[in-house]
mmCIF file of C-alpha atoms in Angstrom:
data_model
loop_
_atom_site.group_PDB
_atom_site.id
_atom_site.type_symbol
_atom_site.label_atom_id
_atom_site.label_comp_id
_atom_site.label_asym_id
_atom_site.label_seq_id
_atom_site.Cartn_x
_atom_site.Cartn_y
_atom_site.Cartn_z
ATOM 1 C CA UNK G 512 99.985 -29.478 -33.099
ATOM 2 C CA UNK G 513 96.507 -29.191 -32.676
ATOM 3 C CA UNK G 514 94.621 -26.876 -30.075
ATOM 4 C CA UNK G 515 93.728 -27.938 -27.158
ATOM 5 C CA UNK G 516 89.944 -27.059 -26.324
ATOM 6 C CA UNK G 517 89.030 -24.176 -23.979
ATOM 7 C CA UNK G 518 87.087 -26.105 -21.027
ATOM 8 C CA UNK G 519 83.468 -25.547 -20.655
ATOM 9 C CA UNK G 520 83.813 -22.780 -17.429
ATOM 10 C CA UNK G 521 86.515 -21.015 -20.049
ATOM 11 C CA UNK G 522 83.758 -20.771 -22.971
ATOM 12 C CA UNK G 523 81.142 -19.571 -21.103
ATOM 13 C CA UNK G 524 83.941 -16.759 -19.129
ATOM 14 C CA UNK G 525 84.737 -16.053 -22.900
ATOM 15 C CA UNK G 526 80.891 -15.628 -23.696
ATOM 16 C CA UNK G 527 79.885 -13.726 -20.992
ATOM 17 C CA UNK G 528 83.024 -11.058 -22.028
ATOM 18 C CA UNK G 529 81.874 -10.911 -25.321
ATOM 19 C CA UNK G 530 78.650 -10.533 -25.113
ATOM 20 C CA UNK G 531 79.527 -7.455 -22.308
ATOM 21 C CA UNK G 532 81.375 -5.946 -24.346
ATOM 22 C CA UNK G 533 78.675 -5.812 -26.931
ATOM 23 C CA UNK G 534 76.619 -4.516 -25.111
ATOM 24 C CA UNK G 535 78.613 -1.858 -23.854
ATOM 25 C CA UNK G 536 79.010 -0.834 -27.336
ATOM 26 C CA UNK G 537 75.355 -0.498 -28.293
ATOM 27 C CA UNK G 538 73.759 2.604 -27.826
ATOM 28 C CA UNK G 539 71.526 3.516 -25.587
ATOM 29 C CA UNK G 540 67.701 3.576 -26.171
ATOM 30 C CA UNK G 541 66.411 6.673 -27.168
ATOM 31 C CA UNK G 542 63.947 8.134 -24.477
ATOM 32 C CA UNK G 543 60.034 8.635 -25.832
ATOM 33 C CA UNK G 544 60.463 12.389 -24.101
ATOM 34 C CA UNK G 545 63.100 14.301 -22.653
ATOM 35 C CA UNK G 546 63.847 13.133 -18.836
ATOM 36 C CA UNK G 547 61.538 10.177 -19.100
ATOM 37 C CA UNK G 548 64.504 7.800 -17.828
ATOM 38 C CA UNK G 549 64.828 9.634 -14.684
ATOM 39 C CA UNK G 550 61.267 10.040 -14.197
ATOM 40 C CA UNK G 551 60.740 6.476 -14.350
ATOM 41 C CA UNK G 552 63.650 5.433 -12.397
ATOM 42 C CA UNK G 553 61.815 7.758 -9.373
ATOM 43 C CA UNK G 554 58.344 6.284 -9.404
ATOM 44 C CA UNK G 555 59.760 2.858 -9.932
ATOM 45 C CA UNK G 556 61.806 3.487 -6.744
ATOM 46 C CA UNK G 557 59.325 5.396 -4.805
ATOM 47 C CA UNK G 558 56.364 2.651 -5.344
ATOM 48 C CA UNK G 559 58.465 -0.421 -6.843
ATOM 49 C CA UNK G 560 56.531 -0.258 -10.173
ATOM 50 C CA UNK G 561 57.951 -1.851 -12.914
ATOM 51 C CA UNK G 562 60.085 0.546 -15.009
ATOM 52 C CA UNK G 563 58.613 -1.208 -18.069
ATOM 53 C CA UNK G 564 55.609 -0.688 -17.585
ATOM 54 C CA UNK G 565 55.809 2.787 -16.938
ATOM 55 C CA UNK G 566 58.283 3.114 -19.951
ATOM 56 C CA UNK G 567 55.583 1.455 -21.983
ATOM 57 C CA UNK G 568 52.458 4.415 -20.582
ATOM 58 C CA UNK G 569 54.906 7.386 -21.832
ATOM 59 C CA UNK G 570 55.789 5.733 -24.932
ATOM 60 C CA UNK G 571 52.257 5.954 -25.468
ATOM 61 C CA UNK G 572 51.920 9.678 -24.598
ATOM 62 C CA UNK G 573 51.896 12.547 -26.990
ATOM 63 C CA UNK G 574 53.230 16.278 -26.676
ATOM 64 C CA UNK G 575 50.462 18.133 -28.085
ATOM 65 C CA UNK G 576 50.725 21.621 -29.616
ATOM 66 C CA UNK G 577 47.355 22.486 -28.528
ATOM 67 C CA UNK G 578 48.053 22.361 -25.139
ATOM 68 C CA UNK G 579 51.048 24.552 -25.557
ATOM 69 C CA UNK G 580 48.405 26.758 -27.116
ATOM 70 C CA UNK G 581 45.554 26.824 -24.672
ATOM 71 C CA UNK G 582 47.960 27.207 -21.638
ATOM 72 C CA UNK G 583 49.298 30.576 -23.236
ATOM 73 C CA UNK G 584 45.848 31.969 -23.655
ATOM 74 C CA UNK G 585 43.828 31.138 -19.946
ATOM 75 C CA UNK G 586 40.707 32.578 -19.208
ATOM 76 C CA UNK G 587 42.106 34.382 -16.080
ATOM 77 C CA UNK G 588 44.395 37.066 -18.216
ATOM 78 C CA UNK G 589 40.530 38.467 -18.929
ATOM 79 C CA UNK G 590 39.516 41.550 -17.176
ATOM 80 C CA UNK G 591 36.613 40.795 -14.980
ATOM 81 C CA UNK G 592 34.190 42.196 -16.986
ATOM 82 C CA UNK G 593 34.841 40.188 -19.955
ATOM 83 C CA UNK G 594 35.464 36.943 -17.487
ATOM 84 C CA UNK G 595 31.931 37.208 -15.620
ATOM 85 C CA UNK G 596 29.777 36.512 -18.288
ATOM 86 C CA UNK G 597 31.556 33.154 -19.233
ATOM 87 C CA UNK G 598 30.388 31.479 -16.144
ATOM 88 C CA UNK G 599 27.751 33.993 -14.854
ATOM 89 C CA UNK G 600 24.758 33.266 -17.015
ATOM 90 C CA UNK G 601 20.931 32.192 -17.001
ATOM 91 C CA UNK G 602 21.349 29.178 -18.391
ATOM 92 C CA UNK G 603 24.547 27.907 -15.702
ATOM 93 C CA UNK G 604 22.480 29.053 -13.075
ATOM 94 C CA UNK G 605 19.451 27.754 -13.770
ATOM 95 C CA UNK G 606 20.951 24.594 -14.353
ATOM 96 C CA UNK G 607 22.898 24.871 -11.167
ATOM 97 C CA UNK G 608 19.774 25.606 -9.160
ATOM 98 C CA UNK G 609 17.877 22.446 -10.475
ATOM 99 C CA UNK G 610 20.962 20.139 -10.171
ATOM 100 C CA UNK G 611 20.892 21.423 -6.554
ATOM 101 C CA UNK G 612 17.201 20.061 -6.355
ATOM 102 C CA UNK G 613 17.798 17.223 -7.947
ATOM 103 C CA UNK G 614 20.736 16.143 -5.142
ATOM 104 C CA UNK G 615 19.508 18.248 -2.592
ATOM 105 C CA UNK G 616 19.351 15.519 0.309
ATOM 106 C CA UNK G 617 23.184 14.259 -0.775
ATOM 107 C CA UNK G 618 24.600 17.870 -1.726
ATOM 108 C CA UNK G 619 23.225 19.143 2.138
ATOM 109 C CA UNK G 620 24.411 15.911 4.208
ATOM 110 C CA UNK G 621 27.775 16.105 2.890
ATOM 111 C CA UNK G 622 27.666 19.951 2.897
ATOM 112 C CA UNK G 623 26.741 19.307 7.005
ATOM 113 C CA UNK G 624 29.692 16.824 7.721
ATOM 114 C CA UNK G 625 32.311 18.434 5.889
ATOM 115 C CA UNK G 626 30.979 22.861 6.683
ATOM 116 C CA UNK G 627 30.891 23.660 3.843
ATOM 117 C CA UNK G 628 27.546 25.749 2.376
ATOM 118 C CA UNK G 629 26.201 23.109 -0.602
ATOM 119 C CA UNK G 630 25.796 25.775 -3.229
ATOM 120 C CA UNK G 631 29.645 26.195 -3.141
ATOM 121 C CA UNK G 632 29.932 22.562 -3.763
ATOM 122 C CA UNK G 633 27.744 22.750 -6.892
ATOM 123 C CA UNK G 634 29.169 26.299 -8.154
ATOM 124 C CA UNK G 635 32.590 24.801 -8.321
ATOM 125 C CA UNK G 636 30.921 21.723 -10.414
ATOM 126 C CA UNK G 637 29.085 24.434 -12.187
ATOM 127 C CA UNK G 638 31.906 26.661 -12.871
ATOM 128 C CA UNK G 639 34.590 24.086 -14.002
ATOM 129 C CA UNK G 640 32.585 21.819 -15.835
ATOM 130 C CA UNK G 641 28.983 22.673 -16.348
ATOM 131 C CA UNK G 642 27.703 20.023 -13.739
ATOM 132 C CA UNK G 643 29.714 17.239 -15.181
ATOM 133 C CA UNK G 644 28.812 18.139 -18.829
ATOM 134 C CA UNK G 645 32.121 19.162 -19.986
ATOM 135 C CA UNK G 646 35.079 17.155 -18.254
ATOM 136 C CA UNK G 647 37.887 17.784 -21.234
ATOM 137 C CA UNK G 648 38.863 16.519 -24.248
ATOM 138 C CA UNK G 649 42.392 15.485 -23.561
ATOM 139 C CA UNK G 650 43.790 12.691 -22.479
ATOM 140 C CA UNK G 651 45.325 13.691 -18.813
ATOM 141 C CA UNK G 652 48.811 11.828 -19.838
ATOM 142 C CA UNK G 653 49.208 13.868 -22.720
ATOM 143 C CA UNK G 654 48.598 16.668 -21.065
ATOM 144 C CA UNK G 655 50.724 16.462 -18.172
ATOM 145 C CA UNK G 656 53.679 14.813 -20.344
ATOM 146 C CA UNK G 657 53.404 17.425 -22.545
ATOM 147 C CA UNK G 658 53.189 20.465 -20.009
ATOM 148 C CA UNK G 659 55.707 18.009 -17.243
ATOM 149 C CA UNK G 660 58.330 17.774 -19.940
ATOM 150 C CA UNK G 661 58.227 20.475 -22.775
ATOM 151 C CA UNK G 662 56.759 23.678 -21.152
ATOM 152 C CA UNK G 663 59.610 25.181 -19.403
ATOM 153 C CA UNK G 664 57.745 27.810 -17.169
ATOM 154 C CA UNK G 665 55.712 25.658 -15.009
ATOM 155 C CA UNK G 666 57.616 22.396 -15.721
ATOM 156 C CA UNK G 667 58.304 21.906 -12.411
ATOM 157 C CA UNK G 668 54.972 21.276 -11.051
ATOM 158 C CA UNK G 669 53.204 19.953 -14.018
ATOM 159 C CA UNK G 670 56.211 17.253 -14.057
ATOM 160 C CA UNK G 671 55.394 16.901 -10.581
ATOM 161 C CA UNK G 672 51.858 16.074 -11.600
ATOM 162 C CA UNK G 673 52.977 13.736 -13.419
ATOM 163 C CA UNK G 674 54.618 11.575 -11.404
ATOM 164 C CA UNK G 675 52.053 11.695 -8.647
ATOM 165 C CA UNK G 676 49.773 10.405 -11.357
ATOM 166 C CA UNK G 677 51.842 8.178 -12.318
ATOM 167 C CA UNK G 678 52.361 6.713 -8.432
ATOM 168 C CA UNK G 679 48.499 6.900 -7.579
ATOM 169 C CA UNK G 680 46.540 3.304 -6.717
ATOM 170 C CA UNK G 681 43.921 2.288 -9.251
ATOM 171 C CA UNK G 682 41.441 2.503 -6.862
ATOM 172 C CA UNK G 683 42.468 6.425 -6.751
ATOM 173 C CA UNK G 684 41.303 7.023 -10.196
ATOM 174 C CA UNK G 685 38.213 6.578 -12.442
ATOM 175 C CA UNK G 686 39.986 4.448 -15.030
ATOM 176 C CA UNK G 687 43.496 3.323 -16.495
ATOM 177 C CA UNK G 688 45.502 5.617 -16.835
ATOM 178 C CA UNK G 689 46.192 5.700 -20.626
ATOM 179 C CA UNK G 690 42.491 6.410 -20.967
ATOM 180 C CA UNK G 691 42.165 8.932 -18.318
ATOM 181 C CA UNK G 692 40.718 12.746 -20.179
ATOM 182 C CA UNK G 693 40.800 15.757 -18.785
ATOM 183 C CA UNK G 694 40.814 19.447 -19.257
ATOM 184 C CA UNK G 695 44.314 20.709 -21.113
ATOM 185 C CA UNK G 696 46.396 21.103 -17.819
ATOM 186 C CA UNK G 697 45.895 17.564 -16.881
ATOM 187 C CA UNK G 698 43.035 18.282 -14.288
ATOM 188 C CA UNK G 699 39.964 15.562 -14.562
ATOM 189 C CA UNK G 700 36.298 14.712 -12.744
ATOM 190 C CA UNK G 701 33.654 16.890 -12.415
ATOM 191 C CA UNK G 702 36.083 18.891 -10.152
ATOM 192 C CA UNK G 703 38.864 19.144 -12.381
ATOM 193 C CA UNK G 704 41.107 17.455 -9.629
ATOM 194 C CA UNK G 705 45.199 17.489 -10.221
ATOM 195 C CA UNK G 706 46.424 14.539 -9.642
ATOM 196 C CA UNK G 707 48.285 15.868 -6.052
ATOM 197 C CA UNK G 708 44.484 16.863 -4.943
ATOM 198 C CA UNK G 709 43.334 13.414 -5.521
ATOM 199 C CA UNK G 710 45.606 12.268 -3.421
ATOM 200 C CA UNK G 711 45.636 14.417 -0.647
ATOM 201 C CA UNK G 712 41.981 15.036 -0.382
ATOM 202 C CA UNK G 713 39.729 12.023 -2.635
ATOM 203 C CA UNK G 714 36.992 10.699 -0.876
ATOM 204 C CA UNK G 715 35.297 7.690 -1.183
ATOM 205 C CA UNK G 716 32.361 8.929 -0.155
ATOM 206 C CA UNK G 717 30.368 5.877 -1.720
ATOM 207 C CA UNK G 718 32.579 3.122 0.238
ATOM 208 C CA UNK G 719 33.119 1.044 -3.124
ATOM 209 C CA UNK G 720 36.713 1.160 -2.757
ATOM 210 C CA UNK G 721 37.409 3.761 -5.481
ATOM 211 C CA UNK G 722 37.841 7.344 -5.398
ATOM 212 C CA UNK G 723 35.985 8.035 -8.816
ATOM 213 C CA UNK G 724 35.544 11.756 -9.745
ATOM 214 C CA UNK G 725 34.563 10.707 -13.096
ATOM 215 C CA UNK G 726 31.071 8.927 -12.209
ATOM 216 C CA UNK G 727 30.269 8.825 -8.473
ATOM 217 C CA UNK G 728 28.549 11.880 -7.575
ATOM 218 C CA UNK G 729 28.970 11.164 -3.606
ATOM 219 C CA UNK G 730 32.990 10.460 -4.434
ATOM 220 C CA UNK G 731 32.950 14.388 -6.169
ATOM 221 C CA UNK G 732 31.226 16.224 -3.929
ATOM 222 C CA UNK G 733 32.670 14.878 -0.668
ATOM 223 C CA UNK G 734 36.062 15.344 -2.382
ATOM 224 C CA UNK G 735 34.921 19.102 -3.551
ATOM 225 C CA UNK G 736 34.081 19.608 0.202
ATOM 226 C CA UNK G 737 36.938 17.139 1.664
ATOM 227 C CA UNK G 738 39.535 20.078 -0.222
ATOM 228 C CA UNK G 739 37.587 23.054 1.036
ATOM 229 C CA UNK G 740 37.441 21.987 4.757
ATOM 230 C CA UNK G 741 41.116 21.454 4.559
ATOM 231 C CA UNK G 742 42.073 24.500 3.240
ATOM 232 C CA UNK G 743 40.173 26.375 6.024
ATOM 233 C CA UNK G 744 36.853 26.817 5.350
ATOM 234 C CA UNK G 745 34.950 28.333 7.941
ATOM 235 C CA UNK G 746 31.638 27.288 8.413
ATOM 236 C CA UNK G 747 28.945 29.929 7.899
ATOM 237 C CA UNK G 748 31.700 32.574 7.315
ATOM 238 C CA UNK G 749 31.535 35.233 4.483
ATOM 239 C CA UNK G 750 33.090 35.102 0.711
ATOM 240 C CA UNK G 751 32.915 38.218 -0.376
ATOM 241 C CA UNK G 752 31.305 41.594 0.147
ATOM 242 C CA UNK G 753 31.202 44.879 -2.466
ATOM 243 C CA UNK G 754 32.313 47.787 -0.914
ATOM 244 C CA UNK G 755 32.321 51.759 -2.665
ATOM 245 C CA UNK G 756 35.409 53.265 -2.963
ATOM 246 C CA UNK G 757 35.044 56.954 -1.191
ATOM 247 C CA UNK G 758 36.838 60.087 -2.177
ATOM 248 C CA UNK G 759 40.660 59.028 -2.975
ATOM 249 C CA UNK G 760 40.812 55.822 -1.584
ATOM 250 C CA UNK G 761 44.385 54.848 -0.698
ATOM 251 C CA UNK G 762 45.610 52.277 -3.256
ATOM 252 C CA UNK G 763 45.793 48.520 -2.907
ATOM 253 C CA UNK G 764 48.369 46.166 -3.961
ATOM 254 C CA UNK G 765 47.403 42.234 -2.565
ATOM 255 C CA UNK G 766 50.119 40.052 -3.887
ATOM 256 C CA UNK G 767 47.170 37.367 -3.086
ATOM 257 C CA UNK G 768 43.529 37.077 -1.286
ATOM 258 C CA UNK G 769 44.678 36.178 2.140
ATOM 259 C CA UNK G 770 42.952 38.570 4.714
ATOM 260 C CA UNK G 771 45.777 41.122 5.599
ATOM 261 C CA UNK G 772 43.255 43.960 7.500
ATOM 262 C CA UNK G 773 40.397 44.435 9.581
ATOM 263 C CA UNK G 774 37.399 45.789 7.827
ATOM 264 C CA UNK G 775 37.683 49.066 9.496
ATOM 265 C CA UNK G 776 41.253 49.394 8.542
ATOM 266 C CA UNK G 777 40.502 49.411 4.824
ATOM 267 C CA UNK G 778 37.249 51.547 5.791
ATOM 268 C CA UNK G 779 40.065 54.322 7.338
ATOM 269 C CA UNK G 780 41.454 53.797 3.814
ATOM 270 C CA UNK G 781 38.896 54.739 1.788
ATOM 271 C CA UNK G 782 36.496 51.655 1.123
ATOM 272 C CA UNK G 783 33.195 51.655 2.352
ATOM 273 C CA UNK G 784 31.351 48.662 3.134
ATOM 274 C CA UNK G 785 27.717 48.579 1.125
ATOM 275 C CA UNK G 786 26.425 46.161 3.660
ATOM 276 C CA UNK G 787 27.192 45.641 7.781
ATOM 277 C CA UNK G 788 30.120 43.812 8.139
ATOM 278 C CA UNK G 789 32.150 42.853 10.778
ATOM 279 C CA UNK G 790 34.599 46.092 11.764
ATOM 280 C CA UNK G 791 36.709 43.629 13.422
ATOM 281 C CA UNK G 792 37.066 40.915 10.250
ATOM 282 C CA UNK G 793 40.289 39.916 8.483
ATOM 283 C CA UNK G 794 40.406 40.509 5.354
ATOM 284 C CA UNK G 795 41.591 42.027 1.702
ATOM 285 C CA UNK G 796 40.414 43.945 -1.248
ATOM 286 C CA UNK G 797 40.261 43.156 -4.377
ATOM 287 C CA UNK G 798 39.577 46.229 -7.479
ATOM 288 C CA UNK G 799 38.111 44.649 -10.620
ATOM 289 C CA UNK G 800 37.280 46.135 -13.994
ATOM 290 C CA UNK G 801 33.746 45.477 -14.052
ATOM 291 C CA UNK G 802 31.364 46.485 -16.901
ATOM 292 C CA UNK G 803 30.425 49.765 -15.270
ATOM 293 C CA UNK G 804 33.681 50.701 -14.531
ATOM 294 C CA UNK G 805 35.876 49.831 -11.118
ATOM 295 C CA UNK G 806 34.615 47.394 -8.572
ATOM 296 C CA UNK G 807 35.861 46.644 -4.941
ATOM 297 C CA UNK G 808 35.223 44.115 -2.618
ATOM 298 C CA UNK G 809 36.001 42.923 1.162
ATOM 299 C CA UNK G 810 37.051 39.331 0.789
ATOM 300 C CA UNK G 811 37.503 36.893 3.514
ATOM 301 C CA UNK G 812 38.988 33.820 4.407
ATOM 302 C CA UNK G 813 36.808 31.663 2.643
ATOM 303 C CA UNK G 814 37.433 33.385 -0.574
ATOM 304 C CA UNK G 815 41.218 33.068 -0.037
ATOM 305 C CA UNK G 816 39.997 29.272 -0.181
ATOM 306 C CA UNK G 817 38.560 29.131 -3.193
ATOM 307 C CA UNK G 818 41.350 30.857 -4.362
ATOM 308 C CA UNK G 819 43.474 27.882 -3.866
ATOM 309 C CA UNK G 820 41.256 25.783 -6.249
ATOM 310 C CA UNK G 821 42.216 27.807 -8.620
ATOM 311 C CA UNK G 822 44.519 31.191 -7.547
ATOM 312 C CA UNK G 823 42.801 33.767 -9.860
ATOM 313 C CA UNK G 824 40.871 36.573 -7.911
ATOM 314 C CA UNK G 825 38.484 35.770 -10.778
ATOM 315 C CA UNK G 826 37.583 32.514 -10.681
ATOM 316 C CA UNK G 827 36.715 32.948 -7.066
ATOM 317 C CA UNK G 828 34.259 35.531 -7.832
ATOM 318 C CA UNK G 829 32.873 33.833 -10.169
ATOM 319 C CA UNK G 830 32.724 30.559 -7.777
ATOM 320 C CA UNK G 831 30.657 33.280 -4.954
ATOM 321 C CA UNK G 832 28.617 34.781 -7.220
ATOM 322 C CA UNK G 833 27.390 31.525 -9.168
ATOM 323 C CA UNK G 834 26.991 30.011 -5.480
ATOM 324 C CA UNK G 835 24.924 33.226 -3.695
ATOM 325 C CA UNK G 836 22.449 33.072 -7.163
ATOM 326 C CA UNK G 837 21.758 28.863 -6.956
ATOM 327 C CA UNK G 838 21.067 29.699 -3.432
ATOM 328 C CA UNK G 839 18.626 32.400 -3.891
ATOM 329 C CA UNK G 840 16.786 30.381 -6.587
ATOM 330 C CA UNK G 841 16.660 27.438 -4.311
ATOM 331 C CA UNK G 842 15.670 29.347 -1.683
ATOM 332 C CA UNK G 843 12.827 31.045 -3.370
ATOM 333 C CA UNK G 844 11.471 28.400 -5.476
ATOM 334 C CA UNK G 845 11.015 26.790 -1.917
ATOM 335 C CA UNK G 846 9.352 30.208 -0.798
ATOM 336 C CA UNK G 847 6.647 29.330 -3.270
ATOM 337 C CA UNK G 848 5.805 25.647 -2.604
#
């Protein structure tokens, strides 16, 4: 006897099976990295971007060694008195004093809205990339892949880097992302902004509709001054003072720069201020291998703020005392005119 043909709504049931069960039996994709599937799945929920697209930007991305590398080895395990002189030189601040000139009138009206003093502005441009002469090399989703997904000790926020790049507008960055380049830890613009700082505290300073750190000068230094004023800043306030250790001072541990003390206390402890200062003002200490042997200094609140640009004692330092020589060129080239 001859079968009797399945009707059309059986076929398709006995398709549909078939093909689930094929399906079911494949294997799974491989992912590009490790954790990219769940990484995805969050920024596609959290901003409703579509998962292949984003699967097709960290296909794209590389782990490279050399960041691996250069994040073992950062400038700030230096002792200050082999750190200085990579950022304290003629030539960085004589180019810092006439890039001041040369944006003077932009530099001081955004220094006057936001508080903060303009050569601060430019020594953070100065320090971290040479007034916009040396951004980085690599490209910032490489670097933040790499570091996000494959460097165990600070995966956690690199990864969360990462996504926060990953969920920025357009009109938050310079460029597409796949061609974004940046220094090795993923930070990019004159600035060296992480992708959470763009967020949080880009400026578009120029009213184009961008926040561009890459090539709108108003954009960086509003953005510079936009983090600064957020973090505390206070107008007119000090940075940073040296002070001479007398006798036996009492030793100093500061887990980090946030004033602890009143001047006097740490002047009943052994540090003398070299110049008047405040008995009254909060603040910390900070001992330095210098080239001459052991330095101290008072530092205040705005220093702790600079610290959280970058959290080395160092940089900070570096950030005053690049910002206190543009000013005194400035300020005496104008004595002479």
């Amino acid at each position: 006897m001859p079968s009797i043909p399945a009707s059309l709504p059986t076929r398709r049931l006995v398709a549909s099976l078939g093909l689930l069960f094929a399906t079911a039996c494949m294997p799974a994709l491989a992912e590009t990295h490790p954790g990219q599937d769940q990484l995805v799945s969050e920024v596609a929920r959290d901003t409703g971007k579509s998962t292949t697209s984003l699967n097709a930007l960290l296909d794209g991305a590389k782990k490279q060694q050399s960041i691996l590398d250069a994040i073992s080895r950062p400038a700030e395990a230096k002792p200050w008195k082999d750190y200085r002189p990579i950022f304290i030189t003629p030539q960085r601040i004589n180019d810092g004093i006439a890039f001041y000139r040369e944006h003077r009138a932009l530099l001081e009206s955004i220094g006057k809205q936001y508080g903060v003093a303009p050569e601060y502005i430019v020594a953070i441009v100065g320090v971290e990339t040479s007034y916009g002469k040396i951004t980085g090399k690599y490209k910032v989703l490489d670097a933040l892949v790499t570091l996000g997904l494959y460097y165990p000790p600070r995966a956690t926020f690199f990864r969360d880097q990462l996504k926060t790049l990953l969920e920025l507008p357009d009109n938050h960055l310079a460029g597409p992302v796949d061609t974004l380049t940046g220094s090795y830890a993923g930070a990019q613009g004159w600035g060296q902004f992480m992708p959470s700082s763009i967020r949080d505290f880009g400026v578009d300073a120029d009213g184009d509709g961008r926040i561009d750190l890459k090539n709108s000068l108003p954009d960086i230094f509003a953005s510079v001054a936009n983090y600064f004023a957020k973090h505390g800043w206070q107008t007119g306030g000090p940075v940073a003072a040296p002070a001479r250790a007398d006798g036996a001072p009492r030793p100093i541990s500061v887990k980090d720069s946030k004033p602890q003390w009143p001047v006097e206390q740490l002047e009943a402890w052994g540090y003398a201020p070299v110049q008047s200062l405040n008995p009254a003002q909060p603040s910390s200490l900070q001992s330095l291998q210098g080239a001459d042997g052991m330095e101290y200094w008072f530092t205040f609140q705005n220093f702790y703020v600079i610290t959280t640009y970058n959290r080395s004692p160092l940089y900070a330092l570096a950030v005053h005392q690049l910002a206190q020589a543009i000013a005194q060129g400035v300020n005496g080239m104008d004595a002479t005119q």
